[in-house]
Amino acid sequence: MAPSNRSAKQRRKIRRIRITGWTALSSLLVTIVGFLVWAYTPYPDQPEGLRELYATEDIAWSIGPDLVVMGPAQQSGPLSGDALLFLPGARVSPHAYATTFYDVVAETGLTVILPRPTMNLALADGRSLEDFQALSPSTPISLVGGHSMGGVQACTLATDSGIERLILFASYCAVDLQDTEVDVLNVLASKDELIDRDAVVTARELMPQSYQEVTIDGASHASFGDYGPQGGDGIPTLSRTEAIEKVSDILLRELAR
């Protein structure tokens, strides 16, 4: 083969490689940018309802864009002096759970710490329990929990020796807690079309004897917070107010044990 022909073929080959490389890189960048836009665009808050809620005086509020700490206005109640660290579901604002825990805080004296996870994704948040404790240093965290992805991450924090209870909403654990003394409550929803039900079944084998599972009939995956519907979720037959009332009733009953 003539040198000029070889050279032309080599140039075409190199050009194809470059085009393929740039195409792959461009696709990767588009994917990364798309993911970041998705992650950093949380479901919307409900501002009018929140303004009214945060104006109530039977809860002591500490409110910021990335953190809500709600505690009893007066240190009274069976759980006064204890704190629950609760991690939101993917792309859900911590403010969405203020209504969910309002009655629990008011009636038990429990402090609830609602942080915004890194990138709005709890599984991307590498903070330790000590890091979260610094958000409310005066009240020790003895309970952890989370909704959906937040619950999966909360399970990893439940192995800390200071944790007594784990509270899950529409979630499951991927870590083995069989040898722990943690009381585990998992609240599920009958209309939830987003949860991996096979993972829930598998996770039961990783749970301690204390594991309790309760299903709210008529609730969906998004019924546990005040942030609107989620794509792909089931259609709830309970209103959001009715669903949150049922969540509150379950928590008050189980936390009294």
Coordinates of C-alpha atoms in Angstrom, one line a residue, residues 35-228:
F35 CA -28.6 15.0 37.1
L36 CA -27.3 18.0 39.0
V37 CA -30.3 20.1 37.7
W38 CA -32.6 17.3 38.8
A39 CA -31.0 16.9 42.3
Y40 CA -30.9 20.6 43.0
T41 CA -34.5 21.2 42.0
P42 CA -36.5 19.9 45.0
Y43 CA -40.2 19.6 45.2
P44 CA -41.8 22.9 46.1
D45 CA -42.6 24.0 49.6
Q46 CA -46.1 25.1 50.6
P47 CA -45.3 28.6 51.7
E48 CA -48.7 29.8 52.9
G49 CA -49.2 26.7 55.1
L50 CA -45.7 26.9 56.5
R51 CA -46.0 30.6 57.4
E52 CA -49.1 29.8 59.5
L53 CA -47.4 26.7 61.0
Y54 CA -44.2 28.5 62.0
A55 CA -46.2 31.2 63.7
T56 CA -47.7 28.8 66.2
E57 CA -46.3 29.2 69.7
D58 CA -46.6 25.7 71.2
I59 CA -43.5 24.6 69.2
A60 CA -40.1 26.2 69.5
W61 CA -38.8 26.7 65.9
S62 CA -35.4 27.1 64.5
I63 CA -35.8 27.7 60.8
G64 CA -33.4 28.1 57.9
P65 CA -33.4 27.3 54.2
D66 CA -31.5 24.0 54.8
L67 CA -32.6 23.1 58.4
V68 CA -35.7 23.0 60.5
V69 CA -35.4 22.1 64.2
M70 CA -38.7 21.8 66.0
G71 CA -38.9 21.3 69.7
P72 CA -41.4 21.7 72.6
A73 CA -42.0 25.3 73.7
Q74 CA -41.8 24.0 77.3
Q75 CA -39.6 21.1 78.2
S76 CA -42.3 18.6 79.1
G77 CA -43.5 15.3 77.8
P78 CA -42.2 11.7 77.9
L79 CA -39.6 12.3 75.2
S80 CA -38.5 15.7 76.4
G81 CA -34.7 15.8 76.2
D82 CA -34.5 13.4 73.2
A83 CA -34.0 14.3 69.6
L84 CA -35.0 12.6 66.3
L85 CA -32.8 13.2 63.3
F86 CA -35.0 12.7 60.3
L87 CA -33.6 12.6 56.7
P88 CA -35.9 13.7 53.9
G89 CA -36.7 11.7 50.8
A90 CA -34.9 12.5 47.5
R91 CA -35.4 16.1 46.4
V92 CA -37.8 16.8 49.3
S93 CA -37.3 19.9 51.4
P94 CA -36.9 19.5 55.1
H95 CA -39.8 22.0 55.5
A96 CA -42.1 19.4 54.0
Y97 CA -42.1 17.3 57.2
A98 CA -42.9 20.1 59.7
T99 CA -46.6 19.3 59.6
T100 CA -45.8 15.6 59.8
F101 CA -44.1 15.9 63.1
Y102 CA -46.1 18.8 64.6
D103 CA -48.4 16.8 66.9
V104 CA -45.6 14.4 67.9
V105 CA -43.4 17.3 69.1
A106 CA -46.3 19.1 70.8
E107 CA -47.5 16.0 72.7
T108 CA -44.3 14.1 73.5
G109 CA -41.7 16.9 73.9
L110 CA -39.5 15.3 71.3
T111 CA -37.1 17.5 69.4
V112 CA -37.0 16.8 65.6
I113 CA -34.0 17.8 63.5
L114 CA -34.8 18.1 59.8
P115 CA -31.7 18.8 57.7
R116 CA -31.3 19.3 54.0
P117 CA -29.0 16.5 52.7
T118 CA -26.1 17.1 50.4
M119 CA -27.4 17.6 46.9
N120 CA -31.0 17.0 48.3
L121 CA -30.1 13.3 48.3
A122 CA -29.5 11.5 51.6
L123 CA -27.4 8.8 50.1
A124 CA -25.0 11.4 48.9
D125 CA -24.6 12.9 52.4
G126 CA -21.5 11.6 54.1
R127 CA -22.1 13.4 57.5
S128 CA -21.7 11.3 60.6
L129 CA -24.1 11.3 63.5
E130 CA -21.8 13.6 65.4
D131 CA -22.0 16.1 62.4
F132 CA -25.7 16.1 62.6
Q133 CA -25.7 16.4 66.4
A134 CA -23.9 19.8 66.0
L135 CA -27.1 21.1 64.3
S136 CA -28.8 20.9 67.7
P137 CA -26.1 20.3 70.3
S138 CA -28.2 20.8 73.4
T139 CA -30.5 17.8 72.7
P140 CA -28.9 14.4 72.2
I141 CA -30.0 12.4 69.2
S142 CA -31.4 9.1 70.4
L143 CA -33.7 8.4 67.4
V144 CA -32.9 8.5 63.7
G145 CA -35.3 8.1 60.8
G146 CA -36.0 9.0 57.2
H147 CA -38.5 9.0 54.3
S148 CA -37.7 6.8 51.3
M149 CA -34.0 7.3 50.4
G150 CA -33.6 9.2 53.6
G151 CA -34.7 6.1 55.5
V152 CA -32.1 3.9 53.7
Q153 CA -29.4 6.4 54.9
A154 CA -30.8 6.6 58.4
C155 CA -30.4 2.9 58.8
T156 CA -26.6 3.3 58.5
L157 CA -26.7 5.8 61.3
A158 CA -28.8 3.5 63.5
T159 CA -25.7 1.3 64.2
D160 CA -24.4 4.1 66.5
S161 CA -24.4 3.0 70.1
G162 CA -26.4 6.0 71.2
I163 CA -29.4 5.2 68.9
E164 CA -32.5 3.6 70.6
R165 CA -35.1 3.9 67.8
L166 CA -35.2 3.9 64.0
I167 CA -38.3 5.4 62.3
L168 CA -38.8 4.7 58.6
F169 CA -41.5 6.1 56.2
A170 CA -41.9 4.2 52.9
S171 CA -38.4 2.8 53.2
Y172 CA -36.2 -0.1 54.2
C173 CA -32.7 -0.9 55.4
A174 CA -29.8 -2.2 53.4
V175 CA -27.6 -2.8 56.5
D176 CA -27.9 -5.6 59.0
L177 CA -29.4 -4.5 62.3
Q178 CA -30.2 -8.0 63.7
D179 CA -27.7 -7.8 66.5
T180 CA -28.7 -4.3 67.6
E181 CA -31.1 -3.3 70.3
V182 CA -32.7 -0.6 68.2
D183 CA -36.5 -0.5 68.1
V184 CA -37.4 -0.2 64.4
L185 CA -40.7 1.1 63.1
N186 CA -41.5 1.1 59.3
V187 CA -44.6 2.9 58.2
L188 CA -45.6 1.9 54.6
A189 CA -48.4 3.0 52.3
S190 CA -50.8 0.8 50.4
K191 CA -50.9 3.1 47.3
D192 CA -47.1 3.5 47.1
E193 CA -46.0 2.7 43.6
L194 CA -42.4 4.0 44.0
I195 CA -41.0 1.8 46.8
D196 CA -39.1 -1.4 45.9
R197 CA -41.4 -3.9 47.6
D198 CA -38.9 -6.7 46.9
A199 CA -36.3 -4.7 48.8
V200 CA -38.7 -4.3 51.7
V201 CA -39.2 -8.1 51.9
T202 CA -35.5 -8.7 51.8
A203 CA -34.8 -6.1 54.4
R204 CA -37.1 -7.8 56.9
E205 CA -34.4 -10.5 57.3
L206 CA -31.9 -7.8 58.4
M207 CA -34.1 -6.4 61.2
P208 CA -34.0 -7.0 64.9
Q209 CA -36.8 -8.7 66.8
S210 CA -38.2 -5.3 67.7
Y211 CA -39.2 -4.6 64.1
Q212 CA -42.7 -3.3 63.6
E213 CA -44.3 -2.7 60.2
V214 CA -47.5 -0.7 59.8
T215 CA -49.2 0.0 56.5
I216 CA -51.5 3.0 56.0
D217 CA -54.4 2.0 53.8
G218 CA -55.0 4.7 51.1
A219 CA -51.7 6.6 51.5
S220 CA -49.1 6.9 48.7
H221 CA -45.3 7.4 48.8
A222 CA -45.8 11.2 48.9
S223 CA -48.4 11.2 51.6
F224 CA -45.7 11.4 54.4
G225 CA -44.8 15.0 53.6
D226 CA -46.3 18.2 52.4
Y227 CA -44.6 18.6 49.0
G228 CA -47.2 17.6 46.4

